[in-house]
Amino acid sequence: MLDFFTIFSKGGIVLWCFQGTGVTESFTGPVNALIRSVILQERSGNNSYSHDALSLKYKLDNEFELVFVVGFQKILTLTYVDKFIDDVQLHFRDRYKNELEQKGALALLNSHFAFEDDFKMLLREAEESSKARGPTSMRSFNASLKSQKTVKSMIETKGGDKGKEQGGKKNKNELHILIKSCLVVQGMQLSSMKGDLLAVDYESSEGEEEEEEEEEEDAGAFGGMFGMLKGLVGSKSLSQEDMEPVLDKMRDHLIAKNVAAEIASQLCDSVAKKLEGKVMGTFTTVASTVKGALQDSLVQILQPKRRVDILRDVLEARSQRRPFVITFCGVNGVGKSTNLAKISFWLIENGFTVLIAACDTFRAGAVEQLRTHQRRLNSLHPPQDHGGRPIVQLYEKGYGKDAAGIAMEAIAYARNQAFDVVLVDTAGRMQDNTPLMTALAKLIAVNMPDLVLFVGEALVGNEAVDQLVKFNQALADHSMSDKPRLIDGIVLTKFDTIDDKVGAAISMTYITGQPIVFVGTGQTYNDLRSLNARAVVGALMKA
């Protein structure tokens, strides 16, 4: 029934493995995919993972730094797997505790783990108990809770509801008072943007952190010796019960900072699995340990899995005598055209010629807006400074035309006229509008741009998840290729309007696994930044 079971250290040493009868394919690919996509990306809140036709379940042992992974066919419903993997973990730990306590990779390599007989015994017991359990019978109505309800119990009192609403309003007002603005907004004057973009940064919060530490010390002194030592772990293994109160506060804090509720829960679950069973030092508090682990996880999520170096990629495309094509997509009113103009200015400052393709043939004034940006950009870099040729041009065919066809013509024109970059502006569309989503998928599938950027607001919370999931789903559903082009990166706009509520950055990168390439921080062409992961996480974790 099982395809494979493997036990390996977090350092990558395989301690023991089992392969099912008749299974010829190696399990290296699925396990490596699990490590890359889940464990290294801090997404271990859910203990299951799918890879092609296989379903994988895994469990982390943080005390001995081990990973237990079982794989089986998706079509099978194996109800005993969760309990079975727990039993294997406990049995393996108990049997080889002395070997596992020896530190270092060399000690593990020299150890011999003959676990096959024990594994087969545990598997046989799990399968037999699953068969013996059998299907559960449906309860009768009289045995259900609904049968015990009376009319009186279902009537709500008006006064009680009113009191709850007032309490809720008070908490919201207190929350707004606590949140302070810490974003540095740049001046409105234009300056050179040659080279890599500056990172978006926040003011140092050392003063506030010192104040918080002083308050904690005062609280400890007020509570006496017991108050100071109450939060210390004391060289014991962390359990779920120890972390639960701290994680609940962290979850509420993340949601208040605009992280989508579902993702905040998944992050906290991932941190709990990462720390459960880990032995802490004597003078380490649970709160500081959990906060440090969560902070590391957030930095890991925001740091890109792959480097997006647009300047280098444009130079490489130029050496191949073709334009580098970037397509912008997103919902209505998020600032696609404005940020396209900012990126144009940045590319022009770095010596590249730009062709803007006006493929928003739906919104009134879209073409005129781009023409205004083209005129302003050419005034900042006059044609006489570039051999009489305008450094940025607009390719447009008016309104009501096929956007995919216009993009194709623009790319062909750019190739003939030796433009370095083509920026394709598309119409804003809601993620639930099927005809427009189909048109966007067609534009990307036909023209195969080098980079597909999703433009999203930093103001959204839960909506960011819905937008990105449905945009990616639409691109996959309407693609004509076996490997469809999905979103490659994110442009986060209106970052100057959110104070320290930077949670949308976490939500967007977590749901797609793609990096935030640009951050819009204002209304001028200079207001474009790259993301500083540690600064953003610092603002997110600040009270």
Coordinates of C-alpha atoms in Angstrom, one line a residue:
M1 CA 0.0 0.0 0.0
L2 CA 2.9 2.4 0.8
D3 CA 5.3 3.4 -2.0
F4 CA 8.1 4.4 0.3
F5 CA 9.1 5.5 3.8
T6 CA 12.3 7.4 4.6
I7 CA 14.0 8.8 7.7
F8 CA 16.7 11.5 7.2
S9 CA 18.4 14.2 9.2
K10 CA 17.8 17.9 8.5
G11 CA 21.5 17.9 7.3
G12 CA 20.5 15.6 4.4
I13 CA 21.8 12.2 5.7
V14 CA 19.4 9.3 5.0
L15 CA 19.3 7.1 8.1
W16 CA 16.9 4.5 6.8
C17 CA 14.5 3.9 4.0
F18 CA 11.8 1.5 2.8
Q19 CA 10.4 0.9 -0.7
G20 CA 7.2 -0.9 -1.4
T21 CA 6.9 -4.2 -3.3
G22 CA 6.7 -3.6 -7.0
V23 CA 7.7 0.1 -6.8
T24 CA 10.6 0.7 -9.2
E25 CA 10.6 4.5 -9.4
S26 CA 13.1 6.3 -7.1
F27 CA 11.6 8.4 -4.3
T28 CA 14.4 11.0 -4.5
G29 CA 12.4 13.4 -6.7
P30 CA 9.3 13.6 -4.5
V31 CA 11.4 14.0 -1.3
N32 CA 13.6 16.7 -2.9
A33 CA 10.5 18.5 -4.0
L34 CA 9.1 18.3 -0.5
I35 CA 12.3 19.8 0.9
R36 CA 12.5 22.6 -1.6
S37 CA 8.8 23.6 -1.6
V38 CA 7.8 23.0 2.0
I39 CA 10.6 22.6 4.5
L40 CA 13.0 25.2 3.2
Q41 CA 10.2 27.6 2.4
E42 CA 8.8 27.5 6.0
R43 CA 5.5 26.0 4.9
S44 CA 5.3 23.1 7.3
G45 CA 2.0 24.0 8.9
N46 CA 0.2 21.3 6.9
N47 CA 1.8 17.9 7.2
S48 CA 0.8 16.7 3.7
Y49 CA 2.2 17.5 0.2
S50 CA 1.3 16.3 -3.3
H51 CA 3.8 15.5 -6.1
D52 CA 2.5 14.2 -9.4
A53 CA 0.5 11.0 -8.6
L54 CA 2.0 10.7 -5.0
S55 CA 0.7 12.0 -1.7
L56 CA 3.4 12.6 0.9
K57 CA 2.9 12.9 4.7
Y58 CA 5.8 14.1 6.8
K59 CA 6.7 14.7 10.5
L60 CA 9.5 16.8 12.0
D61 CA 11.4 15.7 15.0
N62 CA 13.0 18.9 16.3
E63 CA 14.8 17.4 19.3
F64 CA 17.0 15.1 17.1
E65 CA 16.6 17.2 13.9
L66 CA 15.0 14.4 11.9
V67 CA 12.4 14.2 9.2
F68 CA 10.0 11.2 8.7
V69 CA 8.4 11.0 5.2
V70 CA 5.9 8.5 3.9
G71 CA 4.6 8.4 0.3
F72 CA 1.6 6.6 -1.3
Q73 CA -0.7 6.9 -4.3
K74 CA -3.1 9.8 -4.3
I75 CA -6.1 7.6 -5.3
L76 CA -5.7 5.6 -2.0
T77 CA -7.5 6.7 1.2
L78 CA -5.2 5.5 4.0
T79 CA -6.8 6.5 7.3
Y80 CA -4.0 5.1 9.4
V81 CA -1.1 7.0 8.0
D82 CA -1.1 9.9 10.5
K83 CA -1.0 7.6 13.5
F84 CA 1.4 5.3 11.8
I85 CA 4.0 8.0 11.2
D86 CA 3.7 9.0 14.8
D87 CA 4.3 5.5 16.0
V88 CA 7.3 5.1 13.7
Q89 CA 8.8 8.3 15.0
L90 CA 8.4 7.3 18.7
H91 CA 9.7 3.7 18.1
F92 CA 12.7 4.9 16.1
R93 CA 13.6 7.5 18.7
D94 CA 13.3 5.1 21.6
R95 CA 15.4 2.4 19.9
Y96 CA 18.2 4.6 18.6
K97 CA 18.3 7.3 21.3
N98 CA 21.9 6.8 22.1
E99 CA 23.1 7.0 18.5
L100 CA 20.9 10.1 17.8
E101 CA 22.3 11.9 20.9
Q102 CA 25.8 11.8 19.4
K103 CA 26.3 15.1 17.7
G104 CA 27.8 15.5 14.2
A105 CA 27.2 14.1 10.8
L106 CA 30.1 11.7 11.1
A107 CA 28.5 10.0 14.1
L108 CA 25.2 9.5 12.1
L109 CA 27.1 8.1 9.1
N110 CA 29.0 5.6 11.2
S111 CA 25.8 4.4 13.0
H112 CA 23.8 1.4 11.6
F113 CA 20.0 1.6 11.8
A114 CA 18.5 -1.9 11.2
F115 CA 14.9 -0.8 11.5
E116 CA 13.1 -3.0 8.8
D117 CA 11.6 -5.6 11.1
D118 CA 10.2 -3.0 13.5
F119 CA 8.9 -1.0 10.6
K120 CA 7.0 -4.0 9.1
M121 CA 5.6 -4.9 12.5
L122 CA 4.3 -1.4 13.0
L123 CA 2.9 -1.3 9.5
R124 CA 1.1 -4.6 9.9
E125 CA -0.5 -3.4 13.2
A126 CA -1.6 -0.2 11.6
E127 CA -3.2 -1.9 8.7
E128 CA -5.0 -4.5 10.9
S129 CA -6.3 -1.8 13.3
S130 CA -7.6 0.2 10.3
K131 CA -9.5 -2.9 9.0
A132 CA -10.9 -3.7 12.4
R133 CA -12.2 -0.2 13.0
G134 CA -14.7 -0.5 10.0
P135 CA -17.1 2.2 8.8
T136 CA -18.8 4.4 11.5
S137 CA -22.6 4.4 11.7
M138 CA -24.7 7.5 11.4
R139 CA -26.2 8.8 14.6
S140 CA -30.0 9.1 15.0
F141 CA -31.7 12.5 15.3
N142 CA -32.5 11.9 19.0
A143 CA -28.8 11.4 19.7
S144 CA -27.8 14.7 18.1
L145 CA -27.4 18.1 19.7
K146 CA -30.1 19.6 17.5
S147 CA -32.8 17.4 19.2
Q148 CA -31.9 19.0 22.6
K149 CA -32.4 22.6 21.4
T150 CA -35.5 24.5 22.6
V151 CA -37.1 27.6 21.1
K152 CA -36.0 29.6 24.2
S153 CA -32.3 28.7 23.7
M154 CA -32.4 30.0 20.1
I155 CA -33.7 33.5 21.1
E156 CA -30.9 36.1 21.3
T157 CA -31.2 39.0 23.8
K158 CA -30.8 42.5 22.3
G159 CA -28.8 43.9 25.2
G160 CA -26.2 41.2 25.1
D161 CA -25.4 41.8 21.4
K162 CA -25.2 45.5 22.0
G163 CA -22.6 45.1 24.7
K164 CA -20.5 42.9 22.5
E165 CA -20.5 45.5 19.7
Q166 CA -19.3 48.2 22.1
G167 CA -16.5 46.1 23.4
G168 CA -15.4 45.3 19.8
K169 CA -15.3 49.0 18.9
K170 CA -13.2 49.8 22.0
N171 CA -10.6 47.1 21.1
K172 CA -10.4 48.4 17.5
N173 CA -9.8 52.0 18.7
E174 CA -7.0 50.8 21.1
L175 CA -5.4 48.9 18.2
H176 CA -5.4 52.0 16.0
I177 CA -3.8 54.1 18.7
L178 CA -1.0 51.5 19.2
I179 CA 0.0 51.4 15.5
K180 CA 2.5 54.1 14.6
S181 CA 3.8 55.3 11.2
C182 CA 7.4 54.4 10.5
L183 CA 7.7 54.5 6.7
V184 CA 10.2 57.0 5.3
V185 CA 8.6 58.7 2.4
Q186 CA 11.1 60.1 -0.1
G187 CA 11.0 63.7 -1.5
M188 CA 9.1 64.6 -4.6
Q189 CA 12.1 65.7 -6.6
L190 CA 13.6 63.5 -9.3
S191 CA 17.1 62.1 -8.9
S192 CA 19.2 59.6 -10.8
M193 CA 18.1 56.0 -10.6
K194 CA 21.1 54.4 -12.4
G195 CA 22.0 50.9 -11.3
D196 CA 20.1 48.7 -8.9
L197 CA 17.1 50.1 -7.1
L198 CA 17.4 51.3 -3.5
A199 CA 15.7 49.0 -0.9
V200 CA 12.6 50.1 0.8
D201 CA 13.5 50.8 4.4
Y202 CA 12.0 51.7 7.8
E203 CA 13.2 54.0 10.6
S204 CA 15.2 52.2 13.2
S205 CA 13.0 51.1 16.1
E206 CA 15.8 50.7 18.7
G207 CA 14.4 53.3 20.9
E208 CA 11.0 51.7 21.1
E209 CA 12.6 48.2 21.7
E210 CA 14.5 49.6 24.6
E211 CA 11.3 51.1 26.0
E212 CA 9.6 47.7 25.7
E213 CA 12.5 46.0 27.5
E214 CA 12.4 48.5 30.3
E215 CA 8.6 47.9 30.7
E216 CA 9.2 44.1 30.8
E217 CA 11.9 44.6 33.5
D218 CA 9.6 46.8 35.5
A219 CA 6.8 44.2 35.2
G220 CA 9.2 41.5 36.4
A221 CA 10.3 43.5 39.4
F222 CA 6.7 44.2 40.3
G223 CA 5.9 40.5 40.2
G224 CA 8.9 39.6 42.4
M225 CA 11.3 36.8 41.8
F226 CA 8.5 34.4 40.7
G227 CA 7.3 37.0 38.1
M228 CA 10.8 37.2 36.5
L229 CA 11.3 33.5 36.3
K230 CA 7.8 32.5 35.3
G231 CA 8.4 32.6 31.5
L232 CA 11.6 30.7 31.5
V233 CA 11.6 27.3 29.8
G234 CA 14.2 25.7 32.0
S235 CA 16.0 23.2 29.7
K236 CA 13.0 21.2 28.7
S237 CA 11.4 20.3 25.4
L238 CA 8.8 22.8 24.1
S239 CA 5.3 21.4 23.8
Q240 CA 2.3 22.6 21.9
E241 CA 0.7 23.7 25.2
D242 CA 3.7 25.9 26.0
M243 CA 3.6 27.7 22.7
E244 CA -0.2 28.0 22.2
P245 CA -0.8 31.2 24.2
V246 CA 2.2 32.9 22.5
L247 CA 1.2 31.7 19.0
D248 CA -2.4 33.0 19.5
K249 CA -1.1 36.5 20.3
M250 CA 1.3 36.3 17.3
R251 CA -1.5 35.2 15.0
D252 CA -3.7 38.1 16.1
H253 CA -0.7 40.5 15.7
L254 CA -0.1 39.3 12.1
I255 CA -3.8 39.7 11.2
A256 CA -3.7 43.2 12.7
K257 CA -0.7 44.0 10.4
N258 CA -2.8 43.0 7.3
V259 CA -1.5 39.4 6.9
A260 CA -4.4 37.3 5.5
A261 CA -6.1 35.3 8.3
E262 CA -5.6 31.9 6.7
I263 CA -1.9 32.6 6.0
A264 CA -1.3 33.9 9.6
S265 CA -2.7 30.6 10.9
Q266 CA -0.5 28.5 8.6
L267 CA 2.6 30.5 9.6
C268 CA 1.9 30.0 13.3
D269 CA 1.3 26.3 12.7
S270 CA 4.5 26.0 10.8
V271 CA 6.5 27.6 13.6
A272 CA 4.8 25.3 16.1
K273 CA 5.9 22.2 14.1
K274 CA 9.4 23.7 13.7
L275 CA 9.8 24.2 17.5
E276 CA 7.8 21.3 19.0
G277 CA 10.1 19.0 20.9
K278 CA 13.1 21.3 20.7
V279 CA 15.1 21.7 23.9
M280 CA 15.7 25.3 24.9
G281 CA 18.3 26.9 27.2
T282 CA 17.7 27.6 30.8
F283 CA 17.3 31.3 30.5
T284 CA 15.3 31.5 27.3
T285 CA 11.6 32.4 27.4
V286 CA 8.9 30.8 25.3
A287 CA 7.8 34.1 23.9
S288 CA 11.3 35.1 22.7
T289 CA 11.9 31.7 21.2
V290 CA 8.6 31.7 19.3
K291 CA 9.1 35.3 18.1
G292 CA 12.6 34.6 16.9
A293 CA 11.5 31.5 15.0
L294 CA 8.6 33.4 13.4
Q295 CA 10.8 36.2 12.4
D296 CA 13.3 33.8 10.7
S297 CA 10.4 32.2 8.9
L298 CA 9.1 35.5 7.6
V299 CA 12.5 36.6 6.3
Q300 CA 12.9 33.2 4.6
I301 CA 9.5 33.6 2.9
L302 CA 10.2 37.2 1.6
Q303 CA 13.7 36.3 0.3
P304 CA 13.3 35.2 -3.3
K305 CA 13.9 31.5 -4.2
R306 CA 15.6 32.8 -7.4
R307 CA 17.2 36.1 -8.2
V308 CA 15.3 38.4 -10.6
D309 CA 17.9 40.6 -12.2
I310 CA 16.1 42.5 -14.9
L311 CA 19.1 44.6 -16.0
R312 CA 21.2 41.5 -16.6
D313 CA 18.4 39.8 -18.4
V314 CA 17.8 42.8 -20.7
L315 CA 21.5 42.8 -21.6
E316 CA 21.3 39.0 -22.3
A317 CA 18.3 39.5 -24.5
R318 CA 20.0 42.4 -26.3
S319 CA 23.0 40.1 -27.1
Q320 CA 20.4 37.7 -28.8
R321 CA 19.1 40.7 -30.8
R322 CA 15.6 40.5 -29.4
P323 CA 13.6 42.7 -27.0
F324 CA 13.0 41.7 -23.3
V325 CA 9.2 41.6 -22.8
I326 CA 7.5 42.3 -19.5
T327 CA 3.7 42.0 -19.1
F328 CA 1.8 43.7 -16.3
C329 CA -1.5 42.4 -15.0
G330 CA -3.8 43.0 -12.0
V331 CA -7.2 44.1 -10.9
N332 CA -8.6 47.5 -11.6
G333 CA -7.1 50.7 -10.0
V334 CA -4.0 49.2 -8.4
G335 CA -1.6 51.4 -10.4
K336 CA -0.4 49.3 -13.3
S337 CA 0.1 52.2 -15.8
T338 CA 1.7 54.5 -13.2
N339 CA 4.2 51.8 -12.1
L340 CA 4.9 50.8 -15.7
A341 CA 6.0 54.4 -16.2
K342 CA 8.2 54.3 -13.1
I343 CA 9.9 51.1 -14.4
S344 CA 10.3 52.8 -17.8
F345 CA 12.1 55.7 -16.2
W346 CA 14.4 53.3 -14.3
L347 CA 15.2 51.4 -17.5
I348 CA 15.9 54.6 -19.4
E349 CA 18.2 55.8 -16.6
N350 CA 20.2 52.6 -17.1
G351 CA 20.6 53.3 -20.9
F352 CA 17.9 51.1 -22.4
T353 CA 15.3 52.0 -25.0
V354 CA 11.7 51.2 -24.1
L355 CA 8.6 50.5 -26.2
I356 CA 5.3 50.7 -24.3
A357 CA 2.5 48.5 -25.8
A358 CA -0.9 49.9 -25.0
C359 CA -2.9 46.7 -24.7
D360 CA -5.6 48.2 -22.4
T361 CA -8.1 48.6 -25.1
F362 CA -11.0 48.7 -22.7
R363 CA -10.7 51.5 -20.2
A364 CA -11.4 55.0 -21.5
G365 CA -8.3 57.2 -21.3
A366 CA -5.8 54.4 -20.9
V367 CA -4.0 55.1 -24.1
E368 CA -4.0 58.9 -23.4
Q369 CA -2.5 58.2 -20.0
L370 CA 0.4 56.2 -21.5
R371 CA 0.9 58.9 -24.2
T372 CA 1.3 61.5 -21.4
H373 CA 3.9 59.4 -19.6
Q374 CA 5.7 58.9 -22.9
R375 CA 5.8 62.6 -23.5
R376 CA 7.1 63.4 -20.0
L377 CA 9.7 60.7 -20.1
N378 CA 11.1 61.9 -23.4
S379 CA 11.2 65.4 -22.0
L380 CA 13.4 64.1 -19.2
H381 CA 15.6 62.4 -21.7
P382 CA 15.4 64.5 -24.9
P383 CA 15.9 62.7 -28.3
Q384 CA 18.8 65.0 -29.2
D385 CA 20.8 63.4 -26.3
H386 CA 20.3 60.0 -27.9
G387 CA 21.1 60.6 -31.6
G388 CA 17.8 62.1 -32.4
R389 CA 15.8 59.0 -31.6
P390 CA 13.1 59.1 -28.8
I391 CA 14.3 56.8 -26.0
V392 CA 10.7 55.7 -25.2
Q393 CA 7.9 55.2 -27.7
L394 CA 4.2 54.2 -27.5
Y395 CA 2.7 51.5 -29.7
E396 CA -1.1 51.7 -29.8
K397 CA -4.0 50.8 -32.1
G398 CA -6.8 52.5 -30.3
Y399 CA -9.7 50.9 -28.4
G400 CA -11.8 47.8 -28.9
K401 CA -9.0 45.8 -30.6
D402 CA -7.6 42.4 -29.6
A403 CA -5.0 42.9 -26.9
A404 CA -3.1 39.7 -27.8
G405 CA -2.7 40.8 -31.4
I406 CA -1.5 44.3 -30.4
A407 CA 1.1 42.8 -28.1
M408 CA 2.3 40.5 -30.9
E409 CA 2.6 43.4 -33.3
A410 CA 4.4 45.6 -30.7
I411 CA 7.0 42.8 -30.0
A412 CA 7.6 42.4 -33.8
Y413 CA 8.0 46.2 -34.2
A414 CA 10.4 46.4 -31.2
R415 CA 12.5 43.6 -32.8
N416 CA 12.7 45.4 -36.1
Q417 CA 13.4 48.8 -34.5
A418 CA 16.0 47.4 -32.1
F419 CA 14.2 48.3 -28.8
D420 CA 15.7 46.8 -25.7
V421 CA 12.5 46.4 -23.6
V422 CA 8.8 46.0 -24.4
L423 CA 6.4 46.9 -21.5
V424 CA 2.9 45.5 -22.1
D425 CA 0.1 47.3 -20.3
T426 CA -3.1 45.3 -19.9
A427 CA -6.6 46.2 -18.8
G428 CA -7.5 45.9 -15.2
R429 CA -9.8 43.0 -14.5
M430 CA -11.4 41.4 -11.4
Q431 CA -10.3 37.8 -10.7
D432 CA -13.9 36.5 -11.1
N433 CA -14.4 38.0 -14.6
T434 CA -14.0 34.9 -16.7
P435 CA -14.0 36.5 -20.2
L436 CA -11.3 39.0 -19.3
M437 CA -9.2 36.4 -17.5
T438 CA -9.4 34.2 -20.6
A439 CA -8.3 37.1 -22.8
L440 CA -5.3 37.7 -20.4
A441 CA -4.3 34.0 -20.5
K442 CA -4.5 34.2 -24.3
L443 CA -2.2 37.3 -24.4
I444 CA 0.4 35.6 -22.3
A445 CA 0.2 32.2 -24.0
V446 CA 0.5 33.7 -27.5
N447 CA 3.3 36.1 -26.8
M448 CA 5.3 34.2 -24.1
P449 CA 6.7 37.3 -22.3
D450 CA 10.0 37.0 -20.5
L451 CA 8.4 38.2 -17.2
V452 CA 4.8 38.3 -16.0
L453 CA 4.3 40.8 -13.2
F454 CA 1.2 40.9 -11.0
V455 CA 0.6 44.4 -9.8
G456 CA -1.2 44.4 -6.4
E457 CA -1.9 47.0 -3.7
A458 CA -0.2 46.9 -0.3
L459 CA -3.6 47.9 1.2
V460 CA -5.3 44.5 0.8
G461 CA -5.3 41.6 3.2
N462 CA -7.4 38.5 2.6
E463 CA -8.3 39.8 -0.9
A464 CA -4.6 39.4 -2.0
V465 CA -4.8 35.7 -1.6
D466 CA -8.0 35.4 -3.7
Q467 CA -6.7 37.6 -6.4
L468 CA -3.4 35.8 -6.8
V469 CA -4.9 32.3 -6.6
K470 CA -7.5 33.0 -9.2
F471 CA -5.1 34.9 -11.6
N472 CA -2.7 31.9 -11.5
Q473 CA -5.6 29.4 -11.9
A474 CA -6.9 31.3 -14.9
L475 CA -3.5 31.4 -16.6
A476 CA -3.1 27.6 -16.0
D477 CA -6.7 26.7 -17.1
H478 CA -6.6 28.7 -20.4
S479 CA -3.0 27.9 -21.4
M480 CA -2.3 25.8 -24.5
S481 CA 0.9 24.4 -23.0
D482 CA 1.6 21.5 -20.7
K483 CA 3.7 23.8 -18.6
P484 CA 1.6 27.0 -18.5
R485 CA 3.2 30.5 -17.8
L486 CA 2.1 31.7 -14.4
I487 CA 2.9 34.9 -12.4
D488 CA 6.7 35.3 -12.2
G489 CA 6.9 38.2 -9.8
I490 CA 4.9 40.9 -7.9
V491 CA 4.9 44.7 -8.0
L492 CA 3.6 46.0 -4.7
T493 CA 2.0 49.5 -5.0
K494 CA 0.9 52.2 -2.6
F495 CA 3.4 51.1 0.0
D496 CA 3.7 54.6 1.3
T497 CA 0.0 54.6 2.5
I498 CA 0.1 51.6 4.9
D499 CA 2.4 52.8 7.8
D500 CA 3.7 49.5 9.2
K501 CA 0.8 47.3 8.1
V502 CA 3.0 45.4 5.6
G503 CA 1.3 42.1 5.8
A504 CA 0.2 42.1 2.2
A505 CA 3.8 41.5 1.2
I506 CA 3.8 38.2 3.3
S507 CA 0.4 37.1 1.9
M508 CA 1.4 37.6 -1.7
T509 CA 4.8 35.9 -1.6
Y510 CA 3.5 33.0 0.6
I511 CA 0.7 32.2 -1.7
T512 CA 2.7 32.3 -5.0
G513 CA 6.2 31.5 -3.9
Q514 CA 7.3 34.3 -6.2
P515 CA 9.4 37.4 -5.2
I516 CA 8.3 41.0 -4.9
V517 CA 10.4 42.6 -7.7
F518 CA 9.4 46.3 -7.3
V519 CA 7.8 48.3 -4.5
G520 CA 5.9 51.6 -5.4
T521 CA 6.4 54.2 -2.6
G522 CA 4.8 57.4 -4.1
Q523 CA 3.6 59.3 -7.2
T524 CA 6.8 60.4 -8.9
Y525 CA 9.1 58.4 -11.2
N526 CA 11.7 58.1 -8.5
D527 CA 9.3 56.4 -6.1
L528 CA 10.3 52.8 -7.0
R529 CA 12.2 50.6 -4.6
S530 CA 13.3 46.9 -4.2
L531 CA 12.2 45.0 -1.1
N532 CA 14.3 44.8 2.0
A533 CA 13.1 41.6 3.6
R534 CA 14.6 42.2 7.1
A535 CA 13.3 45.8 7.3
V536 CA 9.8 44.7 6.4
V537 CA 9.8 41.8 8.9
G538 CA 11.1 44.2 11.5
A539 CA 8.1 46.6 10.9
L540 CA 5.7 43.6 10.8
M541 CA 6.9 42.2 14.2
K542 CA 6.9 45.6 15.9
A543 CA 4.1 46.1 18.5

